[in-house]
Short mmCIF file of C-alpha atoms in Angstrom, two decimals:
data_model
loop_
_atom_site.label_atom_id
_atom_site.label_comp_id
_atom_site.label_asym_id
_atom_site.label_seq_id
_atom_site.Cartn_x
_atom_site.Cartn_y
_atom_site.Cartn_z
CA UNK A 1 -56.34 12.56 -9.23
CA UNK A 2 -55.05 9.75 -7.47
CA UNK A 3 -57.68 8.21 -5.63
CA UNK A 4 -59.96 8.34 -9.14
CA UNK A 5 -56.86 6.60 -11.39
CA UNK A 6 -56.69 4.25 -8.17
CA UNK A 7 -60.12 3.31 -8.69
CA UNK A 8 -59.73 2.81 -12.91
CA UNK A 9 -56.69 0.97 -12.56
CA UNK A 10 -57.45 -1.31 -9.98
CA UNK A 11 -55.44 -2.33 -6.82
CA UNK A 12 -51.70 -1.43 -6.99
CA UNK A 13 -50.29 -4.49 -8.55
CA UNK A 14 -46.72 -3.89 -7.94
CA UNK A 15 -45.87 -7.57 -6.17
CA UNK A 16 -46.60 -8.83 -9.03
CA UNK A 17 -42.85 -7.69 -10.94
CA UNK A 18 -41.31 -10.04 -8.79
CA UNK A 19 -42.36 -12.62 -11.05
CA UNK A 20 -40.58 -10.96 -13.62
CA UNK A 21 -37.66 -9.80 -11.61
CA UNK A 22 -37.38 -13.99 -10.90
CA UNK A 23 -38.28 -14.42 -14.52
CA UNK A 24 -34.78 -12.72 -15.58
CA UNK A 25 -33.11 -14.52 -12.92
CA UNK A 26 -33.85 -18.29 -13.93
CA UNK A 27 -34.25 -17.22 -17.61
CA UNK A 28 -37.95 -18.30 -17.44
CA UNK A 29 -40.95 -16.07 -18.54
CA UNK A 30 -43.57 -15.28 -16.09
CA UNK A 31 -47.61 -16.36 -16.59
CA UNK A 32 -49.48 -14.88 -18.79
CA UNK A 33 -51.72 -13.66 -15.61
CA UNK A 34 -48.44 -12.03 -14.23
CA UNK A 35 -47.47 -10.28 -16.79
CA UNK A 36 -51.25 -8.50 -17.09
CA UNK A 37 -50.66 -7.48 -13.13
CA UNK A 38 -47.13 -6.37 -13.74
CA UNK A 39 -48.39 -4.00 -17.35
CA UNK A 40 -51.55 -2.47 -15.16
CA UNK A 41 -49.27 -1.46 -12.40
CA UNK A 42 -47.07 0.31 -14.45
CA UNK A 43 -49.32 2.09 -16.59
CA UNK A 44 -50.59 3.05 -12.51
CA UNK A 45 -47.75 4.30 -11.31
CA UNK A 46 -47.19 6.23 -14.13
CA UNK A 47 -50.90 7.49 -13.90
CA UNK A 48 -49.97 8.49 -10.45
CA UNK A 49 -46.72 10.10 -11.54
CA UNK A 50 -47.74 12.40 -13.99
CA UNK A 51 -50.89 13.66 -11.98
CA UNK A 52 -48.12 14.54 -9.29
CA UNK A 53 -46.00 16.04 -11.71
CA UNK A 54 -49.18 18.38 -13.10
CA UNK A 55 -49.77 19.68 -9.44
CA UNK A 56 -46.94 20.42 -8.70
CA UNK A 57 -46.43 22.36 -11.71
CA UNK A 58 -50.00 23.87 -10.93
CA UNK A 59 -49.25 24.65 -7.59
CA UNK A 60 -45.74 26.90 -8.55
CA UNK A 61 -47.46 28.63 -11.39
CA UNK A 62 -50.03 30.01 -8.45
CA UNK A 63 -47.49 31.10 -6.51
CA UNK A 64 -45.43 32.66 -9.35
CA UNK A 65 -48.73 34.11 -10.53
CA UNK A 66 -49.15 35.42 -7.12
CA UNK A 67 -45.72 37.03 -6.65
CA UNK A 68 -45.66 38.35 -9.84
CA UNK A 69 -49.66 40.05 -9.11
CA UNK A 70 -48.56 42.51 -6.73
CA UNK A 71 -45.56 43.70 -8.57
CA UNK A 72 -47.48 44.40 -11.74
CA UNK A 73 -49.71 46.23 -9.78
CA UNK A 74 -47.36 47.93 -8.53
CA UNK A 75 -45.95 49.02 -11.70
CA UNK A 76 -48.84 49.68 -13.63
CA UNK A 77 -50.01 52.02 -10.88
CA UNK A 78 -46.28 53.72 -10.99
CA UNK A 79 -47.07 54.17 -15.17
CA UNK A 80 -50.51 55.49 -14.14
CA UNK A 81 -49.39 58.13 -11.42
CA UNK A 82 -46.37 59.18 -13.89
CA UNK A 83 -49.04 59.86 -16.50
CA UNK A 84 -51.14 61.84 -13.95
CA UNK A 85 -47.77 63.82 -12.66
CA UNK A 86 -46.96 64.46 -16.58
CA UNK A 87 -47.01 68.49 -17.65
CA UNK A 88 -45.96 69.70 -20.79
CA UNK A 89 -43.73 72.41 -20.41
CA UNK A 90 -43.02 74.83 -23.15
CA UNK A 91 -39.50 76.67 -23.69
CA UNK A 92 -42.06 79.59 -23.85
CA UNK A 93 -45.72 79.57 -23.62
CA UNK A 94 -48.00 80.14 -26.36
CA UNK A 95 -49.24 83.68 -26.76
CA UNK A 96 -52.83 85.05 -28.52
CA UNK A 97 -52.29 84.79 -32.19
CA UNK A 98 -52.94 87.75 -34.70
CA UNK A 99 -55.43 87.50 -37.53
CA UNK A 100 -54.44 85.49 -40.15
CA UNK A 101 -54.99 87.46 -42.44
CA UNK A 102 -55.08 85.50 -45.46
CA UNK A 103 -54.83 86.49 -48.66
CA UNK A 104 -54.83 84.70 -52.55
CA UNK A 105 -53.97 86.51 -55.35
CA UNK A 106 -53.86 85.07 -59.41
CA UNK A 107 -52.31 86.47 -62.77
CA UNK A 108 -52.27 85.09 -65.86
CA UNK A 109 -50.40 86.16 -68.32
CA UNK A 110 -50.63 86.69 -71.26
CA UNK A 111 -54.10 86.85 -72.04
CA UNK A 112 -55.28 83.86 -73.81
CA UNK A 113 -56.25 85.56 -76.68
CA UNK A 114 -52.88 86.61 -77.45
CA UNK A 115 -51.83 83.32 -79.06
CA UNK A 116 -49.13 82.77 -76.74
CA UNK A 117 -48.72 80.14 -73.99
CA UNK A 118 -50.43 81.35 -70.55
CA UNK A 119 -48.76 81.24 -67.27
CA UNK A 120 -49.47 81.88 -64.01
CA UNK A 121 -48.49 84.21 -61.29
CA UNK A 122 -49.99 82.90 -57.71
CA UNK A 123 -48.89 84.60 -54.02
CA UNK A 124 -50.72 83.03 -50.79
CA UNK A 125 -49.58 84.97 -47.68
CA UNK A 126 -50.63 84.78 -44.15
CA UNK A 127 -49.95 86.09 -40.91
CA UNK A 128 -48.37 83.87 -37.72
CA UNK A 129 -46.83 84.69 -34.77
CA UNK A 130 -44.38 83.70 -32.71
CA UNK A 131 -44.09 84.19 -28.73
CA UNK A 132 -40.67 86.85 -27.71
CA UNK A 133 -38.63 85.27 -24.89
CA UNK A 134 -36.35 87.69 -23.41
CA UNK A 135 -33.34 88.02 -20.46
CA UNK A 136 -30.50 85.54 -22.44
CA UNK A 137 -27.29 87.00 -21.86
CA UNK A 138 -26.10 85.91 -25.81
CA UNK A 139 -29.41 86.74 -27.50
CA UNK A 140 -28.68 89.43 -30.30
CA UNK A 141 -31.00 87.68 -32.97
CA UNK A 142 -33.85 90.41 -34.17
CA UNK A 143 -36.48 90.47 -35.80
CA UNK A 144 -35.66 90.07 -38.80
CA UNK A 145 -33.54 87.31 -38.09
CA UNK A 146 -35.54 85.41 -36.77
CA UNK A 147 -38.19 86.28 -39.86
CA UNK A 148 -35.29 84.57 -41.61
CA UNK A 149 -35.05 81.69 -39.36
CA UNK A 150 -38.16 80.98 -39.80
CA UNK A 151 -38.26 81.48 -43.98
CA UNK A 152 -35.28 78.82 -44.35
CA UNK A 153 -38.02 76.09 -41.84
CA UNK A 154 -40.46 76.95 -44.01
CA UNK A 155 -39.20 76.39 -47.48
CA UNK A 156 -37.87 73.86 -46.10
CA UNK A 157 -40.96 71.98 -44.76
CA UNK A 158 -43.28 73.21 -47.97
CA UNK A 159 -42.51 70.41 -50.53
CA UNK A 160 -42.61 67.86 -48.17
CA UNK A 161 -45.76 69.62 -47.69
CA UNK A 162 -46.97 68.76 -51.33
CA UNK A 163 -45.84 65.46 -51.13
CA UNK A 164 -48.53 64.54 -47.98
CA UNK A 165 -51.22 66.33 -49.85
CA UNK A 166 -50.92 64.76 -53.35
CA UNK A 167 -49.55 61.56 -51.95
CA UNK A 168 -46.55 61.21 -53.79
CA UNK A 169 -42.80 59.71 -53.05
CA UNK A 170 -40.53 62.10 -52.00
CA UNK A 171 -37.68 61.13 -53.81
CA UNK A 172 -33.83 63.11 -53.33
CA UNK A 173 -34.96 65.34 -50.76
CA UNK A 174 -32.07 66.19 -47.71
CA UNK A 175 -33.11 65.83 -43.69
CA UNK A 176 -35.65 67.39 -42.71
CA UNK A 177 -34.76 70.95 -41.40
CA UNK A 178 -31.43 70.63 -42.20
CA UNK A 179 -31.93 71.41 -46.51
CA UNK A 180 -31.22 75.06 -46.14
CA UNK A 181 -27.90 74.18 -45.40
CA UNK A 182 -26.78 72.81 -48.39
CA UNK A 183 -29.11 69.75 -48.68
CA UNK A 184 -31.20 70.48 -51.38
CA UNK A 185 -30.34 70.24 -54.92
CA UNK A 186 -28.56 72.82 -56.67
CA UNK A 187 -28.37 74.00 -59.91
CA UNK A 188 -27.39 71.73 -62.71
CA UNK A 189 -27.86 69.17 -60.04
CA UNK A 190 -30.19 65.92 -60.20
CA UNK A 191 -33.66 67.55 -58.66
CA UNK A 192 -35.75 66.01 -55.76
CA UNK A 193 -38.67 64.49 -57.44
CA UNK A 194 -42.56 64.05 -56.26
CA UNK A 195 -43.20 61.21 -58.10
CA UNK A 196 -46.19 58.23 -57.71
CA UNK A 197 -45.96 55.70 -56.23
CA UNK A 198 -47.17 53.08 -58.82
CA UNK A 199 -44.41 55.58 -61.33
CA UNK A 200 -41.27 53.43 -62.54
CA UNK A 201 -38.01 55.58 -62.30
CA UNK A 202 -37.72 56.08 -65.99
CA UNK A 203 -40.72 57.94 -66.63
CA UNK A 204 -40.69 61.74 -65.67
CA UNK A 205 -41.99 63.28 -62.26
CA UNK A 206 -44.86 64.94 -61.32
CA UNK A 207 -42.38 67.97 -59.93
CA UNK A 208 -38.60 68.14 -59.36
CA UNK A 209 -37.26 70.60 -57.03
CA UNK A 210 -33.78 73.13 -57.05
CA UNK A 211 -33.35 75.95 -54.90
CA UNK A 212 -31.55 79.16 -56.18
CA UNK A 213 -29.56 81.21 -55.26
CA UNK A 214 -31.50 84.21 -54.11
CA UNK A 215 -29.87 86.55 -51.69
CA UNK A 216 -32.56 88.95 -49.77
CA UNK A 217 -34.99 87.57 -52.20
CA UNK A 218 -36.17 84.67 -49.92
CA UNK A 219 -35.76 81.35 -50.66
CA UNK A 220 -36.76 80.63 -53.95
CA UNK A 221 -36.65 76.73 -55.77
CA UNK A 222 -36.74 76.55 -59.77
CA UNK A 223 -39.74 73.21 -59.84
CA UNK A 224 -40.04 70.52 -62.99
CA UNK A 225 -41.26 68.13 -64.33
CA UNK A 226 -45.11 66.65 -65.55
CA UNK A 227 -46.68 69.51 -63.39
CA UNK A 228 -45.16 72.31 -65.31
CA UNK A 229 -45.62 70.39 -68.64
CA UNK A 230 -41.88 71.61 -70.41
CA UNK A 231 -41.82 75.06 -68.17
CA UNK A 232 -39.53 75.57 -65.57
CA UNK A 233 -41.21 77.75 -62.72
CA UNK A 234 -40.40 79.58 -59.49
CA UNK A 235 -41.76 78.72 -56.06
CA UNK A 236 -40.46 81.31 -53.31
CA UNK A 237 -41.18 81.44 -49.61
CA UNK A 238 -40.57 85.02 -47.53
CA UNK A 239 -40.70 85.37 -44.23
CA UNK A 240 -40.95 89.33 -42.93
CA UNK A 241 -41.37 90.29 -39.54
CA UNK A 242 -44.31 92.80 -38.97
CA UNK A 243 -42.90 94.46 -35.71
CA UNK A 244 -43.85 93.22 -31.82
CA UNK A 245 -46.29 92.97 -29.69
CA UNK A 246 -47.66 92.71 -25.98
CA UNK A 247 -50.67 90.83 -25.89
CA UNK A 248 -53.17 89.47 -22.87
CA UNK A 249 -53.07 91.69 -19.76
CA UNK A 250 -50.64 93.22 -20.21
CA UNK A 251 -51.07 94.95 -23.43
CA UNK A 252 -54.70 96.36 -21.88
CA UNK A 253 -54.16 100.14 -21.20
CA UNK A 254 -53.05 100.53 -17.08
CA UNK A 255 -51.25 97.36 -17.73
CA UNK A 256 -47.80 98.91 -17.98
CA UNK A 257 -46.79 98.18 -13.89
CA UNK A 258 -47.13 94.70 -15.06
CA UNK A 259 -43.89 92.59 -14.21
CA UNK A 260 -41.68 90.81 -16.92
CA UNK A 261 -43.06 87.77 -15.74
CA UNK A 262 -46.72 88.36 -16.39
CA UNK A 263 -46.59 90.26 -19.64
CA UNK A 264 -46.49 88.28 -22.77
CA UNK A 265 -44.57 89.82 -25.96
CA UNK A 266 -45.64 88.07 -29.43
CA UNK A 267 -43.20 88.71 -32.96
CA UNK A 268 -45.78 88.56 -36.08
CA UNK A 269 -44.10 87.65 -39.39
CA UNK A 270 -45.78 88.26 -42.88
CA UNK A 271 -45.68 84.78 -44.54
CA UNK A 272 -45.37 84.91 -48.77
CA UNK A 273 -45.29 82.16 -50.68
CA UNK A 274 -45.61 82.79 -54.34
CA UNK A 275 -45.33 80.69 -57.69
CA UNK A 276 -44.67 82.38 -60.64
CA UNK A 277 -44.26 81.53 -64.29
CA UNK A 278 -46.80 78.25 -63.74
CA UNK A 279 -47.87 77.01 -67.00
CA UNK A 280 -52.26 77.57 -66.81
CA UNK A 281 -52.08 74.42 -69.10
CA UNK A 282 -49.60 71.66 -71.12
CA UNK A 283 -48.98 72.39 -74.16
CA UNK A 284 -51.58 70.72 -76.49
CA UNK A 285 -53.92 73.54 -74.85
CA UNK A 286 -52.21 76.14 -76.98
CA UNK A 287 -54.29 74.59 -80.00
CA UNK A 288 -57.07 75.77 -77.99
CA UNK A 289 -58.39 79.35 -78.30
CA UNK A 290 -59.12 79.37 -74.89
CA UNK A 291 -55.10 78.85 -73.93
CA UNK A 292 -56.41 76.25 -71.41
CA UNK A 293 -57.90 78.50 -69.27
CA UNK A 294 -60.68 75.90 -68.39
CA UNK A 295 -58.35 73.48 -67.54
CA UNK A 296 -56.88 75.98 -64.89
CA UNK A 297 -60.19 77.49 -63.51
CA UNK A 298 -61.09 73.87 -62.83
CA UNK A 299 -58.62 72.13 -61.78
CA UNK A 300 -55.21 73.70 -61.39
CA UNK A 301 -56.31 76.47 -59.56
CA UNK A 302 -58.38 74.70 -56.94
CA UNK A 303 -55.51 72.53 -56.62
CA UNK A 304 -52.73 74.74 -55.49
CA UNK A 305 -55.37 77.39 -53.35
CA UNK A 306 -55.92 74.51 -51.43
CA UNK A 307 -52.36 73.11 -50.78
CA UNK A 308 -51.28 76.59 -50.12
CA UNK A 309 -54.51 77.32 -47.17
CA UNK A 310 -53.40 73.84 -45.76
CA UNK A 311 -49.86 75.13 -45.84
CA UNK A 312 -50.83 79.02 -44.21
CA UNK A 313 -53.22 77.34 -42.13
CA UNK A 314 -50.10 75.05 -40.27
CA UNK A 315 -47.94 77.91 -39.89
CA UNK A 316 -50.39 79.69 -38.66
CA UNK A 317 -51.33 77.46 -35.85
CA UNK A 318 -48.20 75.04 -35.24
CA UNK A 319 -45.30 77.53 -35.63
CA UNK A 320 -45.62 78.87 -32.22
CA UNK A 321 -45.64 75.75 -30.74
CA UNK A 322 -42.45 74.12 -32.51
CA UNK A 323 -40.75 77.11 -32.37
#
């Protein structure tokens, strides 16, 4: 840019600025032509200085980019190599799952013609499997102990699953996986609530959840709120160990001599979720001859069926991977 700027601004005029120095010394101003030439010289020198500074910054930036490019490329190559080398290893490799054997039953009592408010009991059950790991010196878990632990885990997960599937906000719930250690609200305590996000807090919740004492009967929750229409319902989660079995090549005839590393052993667990004393419909339906049977069969039962089926599918597919 220096030759171009020189052509645009004219010849080098700095000698004319000497007139300014002499003028300041003598107290007289320089001539007009001298002032113009001196101003042009200042503009010319300023433009050249700016061009030189820009060129220096450009060169410095190019050098910095050239220095950073190999390092950045090496870093990206290292990240790609790390991704290629990453291989997730399960604590115990998944095994072939047992058949899900899904079952759903519904009972409504009393009959719609009795005049009383009908209540429904919905029971859903399925089977999921876990890989068995043996050989730990302090391992004293029995199949029943593992089934009890899985009941705690799944019972803690079920209200959260309902909130996710129905797009509700879960308020007052304990931290995940800590609910069965005294976290879920107990009797006479303020219950956990499943609420619509847009519903103001003074309004009743769609569903409330309290944990009840249930020695030897699985995990029991007391349900309330608008969905229960003023009548408490109960949700029970139970897990029963069905026993262990050998699967894969180790389970085939003639594979008795297989080594322990090649053997694959699984524990089958039967998961049962029971919703009992759940109102078929709201109180207003009691005045109708059908007792809300139509509302139950058209809306409430399909929603509960979809919820429980999705939950049991999740248990059958994911419990082996996460626990």
